[in-house]
mmCIF file of C-alpha atoms in Angstrom:
data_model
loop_
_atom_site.group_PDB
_atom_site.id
_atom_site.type_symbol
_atom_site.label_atom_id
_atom_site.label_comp_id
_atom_site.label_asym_id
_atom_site.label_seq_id
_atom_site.Cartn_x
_atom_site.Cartn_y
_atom_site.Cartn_z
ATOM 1 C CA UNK A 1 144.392 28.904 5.770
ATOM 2 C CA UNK A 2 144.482 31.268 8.498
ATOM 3 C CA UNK A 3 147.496 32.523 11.140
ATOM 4 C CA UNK A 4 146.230 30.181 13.405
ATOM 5 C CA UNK A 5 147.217 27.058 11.167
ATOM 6 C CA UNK A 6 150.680 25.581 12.243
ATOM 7 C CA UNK A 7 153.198 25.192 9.400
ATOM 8 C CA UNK A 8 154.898 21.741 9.286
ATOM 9 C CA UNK A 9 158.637 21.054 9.161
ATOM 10 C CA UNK A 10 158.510 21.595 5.111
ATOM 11 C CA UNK A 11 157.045 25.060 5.478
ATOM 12 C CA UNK A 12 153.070 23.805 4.394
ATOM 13 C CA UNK A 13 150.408 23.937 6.208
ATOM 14 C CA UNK A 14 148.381 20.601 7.739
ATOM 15 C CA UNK A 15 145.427 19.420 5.474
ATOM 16 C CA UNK A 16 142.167 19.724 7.044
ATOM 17 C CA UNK A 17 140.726 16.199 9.097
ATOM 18 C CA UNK A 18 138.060 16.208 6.393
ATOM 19 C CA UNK A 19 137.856 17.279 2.659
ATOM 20 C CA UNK A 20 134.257 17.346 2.462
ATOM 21 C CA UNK A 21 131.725 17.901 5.757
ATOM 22 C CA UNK A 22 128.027 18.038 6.353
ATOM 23 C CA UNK A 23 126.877 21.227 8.458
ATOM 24 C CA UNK A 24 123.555 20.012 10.080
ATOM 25 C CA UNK A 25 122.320 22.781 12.656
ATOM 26 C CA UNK A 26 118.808 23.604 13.987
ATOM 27 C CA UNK A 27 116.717 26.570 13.001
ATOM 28 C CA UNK A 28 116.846 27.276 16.605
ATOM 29 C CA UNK A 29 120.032 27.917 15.699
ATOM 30 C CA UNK A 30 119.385 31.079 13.913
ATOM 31 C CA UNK A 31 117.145 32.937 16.204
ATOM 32 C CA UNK A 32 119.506 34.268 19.254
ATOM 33 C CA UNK A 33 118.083 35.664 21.871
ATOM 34 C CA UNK A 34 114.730 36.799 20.636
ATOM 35 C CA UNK A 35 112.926 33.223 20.627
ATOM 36 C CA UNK A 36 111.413 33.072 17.330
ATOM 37 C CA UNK A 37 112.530 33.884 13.904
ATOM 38 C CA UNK A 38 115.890 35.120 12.679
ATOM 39 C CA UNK A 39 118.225 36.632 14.268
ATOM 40 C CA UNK A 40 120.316 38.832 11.368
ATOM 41 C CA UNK A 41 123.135 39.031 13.757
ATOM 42 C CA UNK A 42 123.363 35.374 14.967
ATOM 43 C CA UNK A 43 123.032 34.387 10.827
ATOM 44 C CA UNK A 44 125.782 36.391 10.188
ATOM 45 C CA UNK A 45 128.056 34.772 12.923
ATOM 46 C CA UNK A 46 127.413 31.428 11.970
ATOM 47 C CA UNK A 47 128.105 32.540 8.382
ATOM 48 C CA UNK A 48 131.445 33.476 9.603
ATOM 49 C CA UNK A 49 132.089 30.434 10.981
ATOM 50 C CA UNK A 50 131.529 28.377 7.526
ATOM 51 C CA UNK A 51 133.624 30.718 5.512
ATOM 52 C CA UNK A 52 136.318 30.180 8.539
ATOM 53 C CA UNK A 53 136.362 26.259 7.212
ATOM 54 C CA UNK A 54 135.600 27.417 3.351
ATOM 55 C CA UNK A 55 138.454 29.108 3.387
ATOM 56 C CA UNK A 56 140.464 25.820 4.532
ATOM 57 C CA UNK A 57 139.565 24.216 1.383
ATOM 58 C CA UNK A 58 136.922 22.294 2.948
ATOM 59 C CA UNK A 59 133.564 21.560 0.734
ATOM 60 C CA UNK A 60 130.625 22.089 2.629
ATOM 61 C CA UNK A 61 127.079 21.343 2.667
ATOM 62 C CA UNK A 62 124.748 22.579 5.220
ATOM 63 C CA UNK A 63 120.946 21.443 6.252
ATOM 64 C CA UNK A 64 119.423 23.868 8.502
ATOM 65 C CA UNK A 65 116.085 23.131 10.112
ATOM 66 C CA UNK A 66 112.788 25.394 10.543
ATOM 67 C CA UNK A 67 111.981 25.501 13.971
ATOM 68 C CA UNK A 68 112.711 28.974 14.654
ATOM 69 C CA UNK A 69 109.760 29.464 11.888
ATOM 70 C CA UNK A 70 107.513 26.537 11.778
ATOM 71 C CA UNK A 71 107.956 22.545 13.476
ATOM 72 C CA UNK A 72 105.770 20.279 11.881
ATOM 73 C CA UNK A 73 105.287 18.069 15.122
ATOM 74 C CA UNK A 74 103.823 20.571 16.990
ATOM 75 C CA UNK A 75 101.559 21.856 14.480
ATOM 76 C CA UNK A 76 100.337 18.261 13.891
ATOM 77 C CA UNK A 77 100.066 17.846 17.748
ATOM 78 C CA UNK A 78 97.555 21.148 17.996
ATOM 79 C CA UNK A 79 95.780 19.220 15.396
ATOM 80 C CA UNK A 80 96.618 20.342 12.156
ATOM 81 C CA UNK A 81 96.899 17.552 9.679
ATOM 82 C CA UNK A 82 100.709 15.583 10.207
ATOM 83 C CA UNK A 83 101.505 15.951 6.402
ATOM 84 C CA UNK A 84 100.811 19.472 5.615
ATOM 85 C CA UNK A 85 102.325 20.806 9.183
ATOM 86 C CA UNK A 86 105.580 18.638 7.605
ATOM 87 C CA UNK A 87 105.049 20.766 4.386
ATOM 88 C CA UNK A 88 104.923 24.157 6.379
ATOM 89 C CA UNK A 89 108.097 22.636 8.289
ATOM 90 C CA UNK A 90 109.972 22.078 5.057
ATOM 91 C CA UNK A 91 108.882 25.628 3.373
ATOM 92 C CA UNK A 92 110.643 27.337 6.715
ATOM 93 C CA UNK A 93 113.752 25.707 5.952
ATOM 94 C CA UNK A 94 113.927 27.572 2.779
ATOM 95 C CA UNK A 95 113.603 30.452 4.438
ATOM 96 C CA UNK A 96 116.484 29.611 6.859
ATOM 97 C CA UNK A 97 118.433 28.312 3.979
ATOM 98 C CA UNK A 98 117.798 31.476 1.475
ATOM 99 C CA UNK A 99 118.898 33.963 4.733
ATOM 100 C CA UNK A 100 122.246 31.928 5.476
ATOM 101 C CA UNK A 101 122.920 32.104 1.561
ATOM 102 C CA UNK A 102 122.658 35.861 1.509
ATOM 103 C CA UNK A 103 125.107 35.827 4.754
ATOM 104 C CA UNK A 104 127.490 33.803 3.118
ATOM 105 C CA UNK A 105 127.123 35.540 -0.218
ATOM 106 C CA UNK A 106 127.757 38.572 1.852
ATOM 107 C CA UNK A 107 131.142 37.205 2.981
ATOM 108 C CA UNK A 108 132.117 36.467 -0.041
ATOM 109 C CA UNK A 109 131.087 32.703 0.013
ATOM 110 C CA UNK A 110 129.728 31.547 -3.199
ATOM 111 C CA UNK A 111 126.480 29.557 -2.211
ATOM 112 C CA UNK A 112 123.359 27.196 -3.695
ATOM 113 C CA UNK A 113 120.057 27.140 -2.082
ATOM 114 C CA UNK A 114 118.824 23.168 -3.082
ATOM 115 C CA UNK A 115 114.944 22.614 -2.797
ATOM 116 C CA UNK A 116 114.146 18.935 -2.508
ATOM 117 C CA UNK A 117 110.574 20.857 -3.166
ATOM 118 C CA UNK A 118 110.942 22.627 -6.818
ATOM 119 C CA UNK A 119 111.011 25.981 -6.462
ATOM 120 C CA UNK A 120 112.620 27.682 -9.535
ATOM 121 C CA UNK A 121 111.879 30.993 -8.746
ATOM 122 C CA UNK A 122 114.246 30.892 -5.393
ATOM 123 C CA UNK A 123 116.566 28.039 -5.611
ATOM 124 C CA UNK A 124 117.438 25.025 -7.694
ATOM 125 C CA UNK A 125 116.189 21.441 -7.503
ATOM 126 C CA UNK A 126 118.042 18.743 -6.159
ATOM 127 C CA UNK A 127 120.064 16.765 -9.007
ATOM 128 C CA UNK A 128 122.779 15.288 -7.084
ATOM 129 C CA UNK A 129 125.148 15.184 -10.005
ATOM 130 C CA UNK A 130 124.456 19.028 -10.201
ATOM 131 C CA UNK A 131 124.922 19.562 -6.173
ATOM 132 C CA UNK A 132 128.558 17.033 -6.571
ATOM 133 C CA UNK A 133 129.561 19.699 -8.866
ATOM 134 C CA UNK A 134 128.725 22.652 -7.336
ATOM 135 C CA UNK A 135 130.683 21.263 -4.242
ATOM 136 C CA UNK A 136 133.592 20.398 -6.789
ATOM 137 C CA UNK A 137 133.752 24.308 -7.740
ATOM 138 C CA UNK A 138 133.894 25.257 -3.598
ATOM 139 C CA UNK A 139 130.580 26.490 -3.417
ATOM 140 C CA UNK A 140 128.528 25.682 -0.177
ATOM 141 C CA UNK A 141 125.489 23.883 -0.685
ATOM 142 C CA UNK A 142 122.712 24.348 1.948
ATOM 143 C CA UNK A 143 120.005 21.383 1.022
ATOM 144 C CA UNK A 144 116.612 22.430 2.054
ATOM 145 C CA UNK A 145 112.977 21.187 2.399
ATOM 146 C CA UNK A 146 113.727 18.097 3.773
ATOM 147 C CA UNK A 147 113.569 14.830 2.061
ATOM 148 C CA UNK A 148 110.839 16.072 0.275
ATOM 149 C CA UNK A 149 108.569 13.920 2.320
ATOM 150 C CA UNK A 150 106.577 14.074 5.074
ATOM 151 C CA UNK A 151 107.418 11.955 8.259
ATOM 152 C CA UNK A 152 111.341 12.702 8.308
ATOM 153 C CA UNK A 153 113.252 15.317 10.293
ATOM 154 C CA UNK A 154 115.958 17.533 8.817
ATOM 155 C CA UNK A 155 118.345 14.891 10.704
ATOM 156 C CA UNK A 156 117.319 12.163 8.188
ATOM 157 C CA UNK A 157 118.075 14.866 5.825
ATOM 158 C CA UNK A 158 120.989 15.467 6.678
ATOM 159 C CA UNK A 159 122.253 12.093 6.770
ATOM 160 C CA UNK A 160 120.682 11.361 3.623
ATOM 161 C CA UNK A 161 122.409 14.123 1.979
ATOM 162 C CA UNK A 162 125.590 13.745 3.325
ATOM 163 C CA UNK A 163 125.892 9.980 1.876
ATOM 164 C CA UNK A 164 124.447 10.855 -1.206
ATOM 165 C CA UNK A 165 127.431 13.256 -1.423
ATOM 166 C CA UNK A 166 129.853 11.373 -0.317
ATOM 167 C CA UNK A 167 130.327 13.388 3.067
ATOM 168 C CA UNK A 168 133.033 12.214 5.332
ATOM 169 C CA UNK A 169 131.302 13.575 8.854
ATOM 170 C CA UNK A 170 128.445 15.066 9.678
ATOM 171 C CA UNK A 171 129.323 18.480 12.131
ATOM 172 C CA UNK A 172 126.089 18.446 14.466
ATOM 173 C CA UNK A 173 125.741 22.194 15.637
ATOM 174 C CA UNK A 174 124.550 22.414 19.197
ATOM 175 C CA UNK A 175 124.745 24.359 22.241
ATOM 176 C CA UNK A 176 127.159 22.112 24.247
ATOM 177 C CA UNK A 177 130.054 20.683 23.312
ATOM 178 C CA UNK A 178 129.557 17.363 22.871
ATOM 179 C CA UNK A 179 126.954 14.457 24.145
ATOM 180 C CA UNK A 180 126.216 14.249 27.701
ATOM 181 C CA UNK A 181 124.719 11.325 29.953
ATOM 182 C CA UNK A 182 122.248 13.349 30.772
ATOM 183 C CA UNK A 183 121.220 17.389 30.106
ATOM 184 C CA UNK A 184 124.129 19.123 31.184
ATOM 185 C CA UNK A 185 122.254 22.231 31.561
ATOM 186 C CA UNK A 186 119.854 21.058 34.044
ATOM 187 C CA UNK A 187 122.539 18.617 35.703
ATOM 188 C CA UNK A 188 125.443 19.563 37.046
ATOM 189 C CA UNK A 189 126.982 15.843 37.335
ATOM 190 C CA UNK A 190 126.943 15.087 33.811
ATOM 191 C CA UNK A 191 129.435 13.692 32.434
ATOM 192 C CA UNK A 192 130.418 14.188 28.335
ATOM 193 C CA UNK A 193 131.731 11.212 26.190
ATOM 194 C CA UNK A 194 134.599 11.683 23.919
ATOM 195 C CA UNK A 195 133.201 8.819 21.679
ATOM 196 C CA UNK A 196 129.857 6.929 21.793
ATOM 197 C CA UNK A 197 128.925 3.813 19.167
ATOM 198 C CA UNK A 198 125.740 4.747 17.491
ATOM 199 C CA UNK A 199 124.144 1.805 19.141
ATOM 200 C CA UNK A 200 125.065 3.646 22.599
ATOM 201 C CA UNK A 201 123.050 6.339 21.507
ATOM 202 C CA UNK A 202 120.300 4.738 20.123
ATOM 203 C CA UNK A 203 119.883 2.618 23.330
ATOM 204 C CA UNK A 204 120.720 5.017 26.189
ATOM 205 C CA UNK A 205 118.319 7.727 23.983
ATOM 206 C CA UNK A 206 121.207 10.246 23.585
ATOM 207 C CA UNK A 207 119.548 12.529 21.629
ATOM 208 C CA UNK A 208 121.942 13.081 19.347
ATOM 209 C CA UNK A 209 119.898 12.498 15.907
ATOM 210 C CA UNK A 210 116.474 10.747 15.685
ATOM 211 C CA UNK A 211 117.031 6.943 15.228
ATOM 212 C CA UNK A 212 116.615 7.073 11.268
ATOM 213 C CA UNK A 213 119.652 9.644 11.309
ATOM 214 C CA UNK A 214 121.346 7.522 13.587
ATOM 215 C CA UNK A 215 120.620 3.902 11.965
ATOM 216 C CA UNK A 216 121.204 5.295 8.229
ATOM 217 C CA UNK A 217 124.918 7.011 9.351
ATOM 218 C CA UNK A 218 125.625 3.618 11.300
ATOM 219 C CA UNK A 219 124.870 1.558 8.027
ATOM 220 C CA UNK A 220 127.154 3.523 6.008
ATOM 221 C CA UNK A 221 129.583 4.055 8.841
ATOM 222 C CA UNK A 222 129.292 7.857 8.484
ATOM 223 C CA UNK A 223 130.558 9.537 11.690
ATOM 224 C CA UNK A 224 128.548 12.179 13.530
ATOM 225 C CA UNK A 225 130.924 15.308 14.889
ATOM 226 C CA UNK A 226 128.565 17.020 17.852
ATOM 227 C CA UNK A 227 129.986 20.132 19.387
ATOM 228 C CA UNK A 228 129.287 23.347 20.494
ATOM 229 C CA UNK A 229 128.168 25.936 17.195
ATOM 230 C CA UNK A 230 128.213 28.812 20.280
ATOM 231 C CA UNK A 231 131.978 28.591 20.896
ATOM 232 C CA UNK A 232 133.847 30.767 18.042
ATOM 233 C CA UNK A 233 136.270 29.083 15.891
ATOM 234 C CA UNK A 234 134.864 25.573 16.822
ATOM 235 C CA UNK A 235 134.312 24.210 13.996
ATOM 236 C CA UNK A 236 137.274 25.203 12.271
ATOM 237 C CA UNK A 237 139.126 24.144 15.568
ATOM 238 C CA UNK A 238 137.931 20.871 14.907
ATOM 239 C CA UNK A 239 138.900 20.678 11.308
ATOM 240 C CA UNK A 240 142.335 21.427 12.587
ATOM 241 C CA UNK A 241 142.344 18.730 15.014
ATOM 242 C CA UNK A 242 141.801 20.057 17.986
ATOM 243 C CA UNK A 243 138.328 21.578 20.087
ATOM 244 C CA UNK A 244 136.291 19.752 22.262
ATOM 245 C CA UNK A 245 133.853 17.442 20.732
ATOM 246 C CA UNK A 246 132.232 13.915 20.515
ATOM 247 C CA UNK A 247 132.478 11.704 17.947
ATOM 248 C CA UNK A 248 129.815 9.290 17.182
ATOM 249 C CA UNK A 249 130.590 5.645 15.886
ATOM 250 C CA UNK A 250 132.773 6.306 12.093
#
């Protein structure tokens, strides 16, 4: 752990809130300021920020969407058929996923790129058994292309993965810190919650997750971390118990 970590009475350092986390951020994510794409720079930040919480001893696994590429909804909506645009969607979270490998990687951050699409020539295939034990060894595991299915966001993803795993939160990456009442961007009066039940969110349309994330981590009581990915060391703040956040349901 780093200098920031607080030693305890017995001279050891605190354990981490969680042992084993789900990363879920958007593609958006990875394009800064240019609007489109990636952003080498931004990758390489965020990168930092995982090995920050690798470094705690903290298994990772990390979905990553493709909007900054490709986003399958709008393609269907300029009418391009629904299930291929989801294809094209899934294929750009490769991308996403093989550029934050080679920034971690970079760092020094062993890493596995795992297609729920085969794709042997780039990155493996998803066995979970396989992905358990490449989390077992400390490597980070970015799960890409979806579900493998058409008709379900990197959220359900997400989710999906992270149970499947055995995850004990899912860290949503966003650019506030937490879940508002309303946009906080556009709205001055907003208010943020510390804690919302999922059934809050689902009701008062939160946006937090689309309601098949939010319904599959309420059925398996998974809790959803939302804070800010822009604010450096927030994440690993978080880990360490402090940071500003909300916590849904869990």
């Amino acid at each position: 752990m780093s200098d920031q970590a607080q030693t305890t009475a017995e001279g050891e350092t605190p354990q981490p809130t969680y042992k084993r986390v789900m990363l879920k951020i958007s593609g958006e994510a990875l394009m800064g300021d240019q609007g489109f794409g990636l952003n080498p720079p931004t990758v390489e930040r965020i990168a930092r920020e995982v090995k920050t919480v690798h470094d705690m001893g903290v298994e990772i696994c990390m979905v990553i969407g493709g909007g900054n590429i490709f986003r399958g909804l709008q393609g269907s909506a300029q009418g391009m058929e629904r299930t291929t645009a989801d294809y094209m969607g899934m294929l750009a979270t490769v991308m996403n996923a093989l550029a934050m490998q080679s920034a971690l990687e970079g760092i020094g951050v062993y890493t596995r790129v795992i297609s729920a699409i085969p794709m042997d020539q780039v990155c493996e295939p998803y066995i979970r058994r396989r992905a358990v034990r490449h989390l077992e060894k400390k490597r980070v595991c970015i799960f890409a292309a979806g579900t493998g299915n058409p008709y379900f966001t990197t959220d359900t993803a997400a989710t999906l993965r992270a149970n499947e795993m055995a995850c004990e939160a899912i860290f949503k990456g966003t650019k506030v810190d937490g879940v508002y009442d309303k946009d906080p961007v556009k709205n001055d009066d907003a208010v943020r919650y510390d804690t919302v039940s999922y059934d809050d969110v689902l009701a008062k349309r939160l946006g937090v997750m689309d309601a098949s994330a939010i319904a599959l981590a309420r059925d398996n009581n998974l809790p959803i971390i939302v804070f800010s990915l822009d604010e450096p060391g927030g994440f690993r703040g978080i880990l360490d118990g402090q940071g500003t956040y909300t916590r849904v349901g869990g």
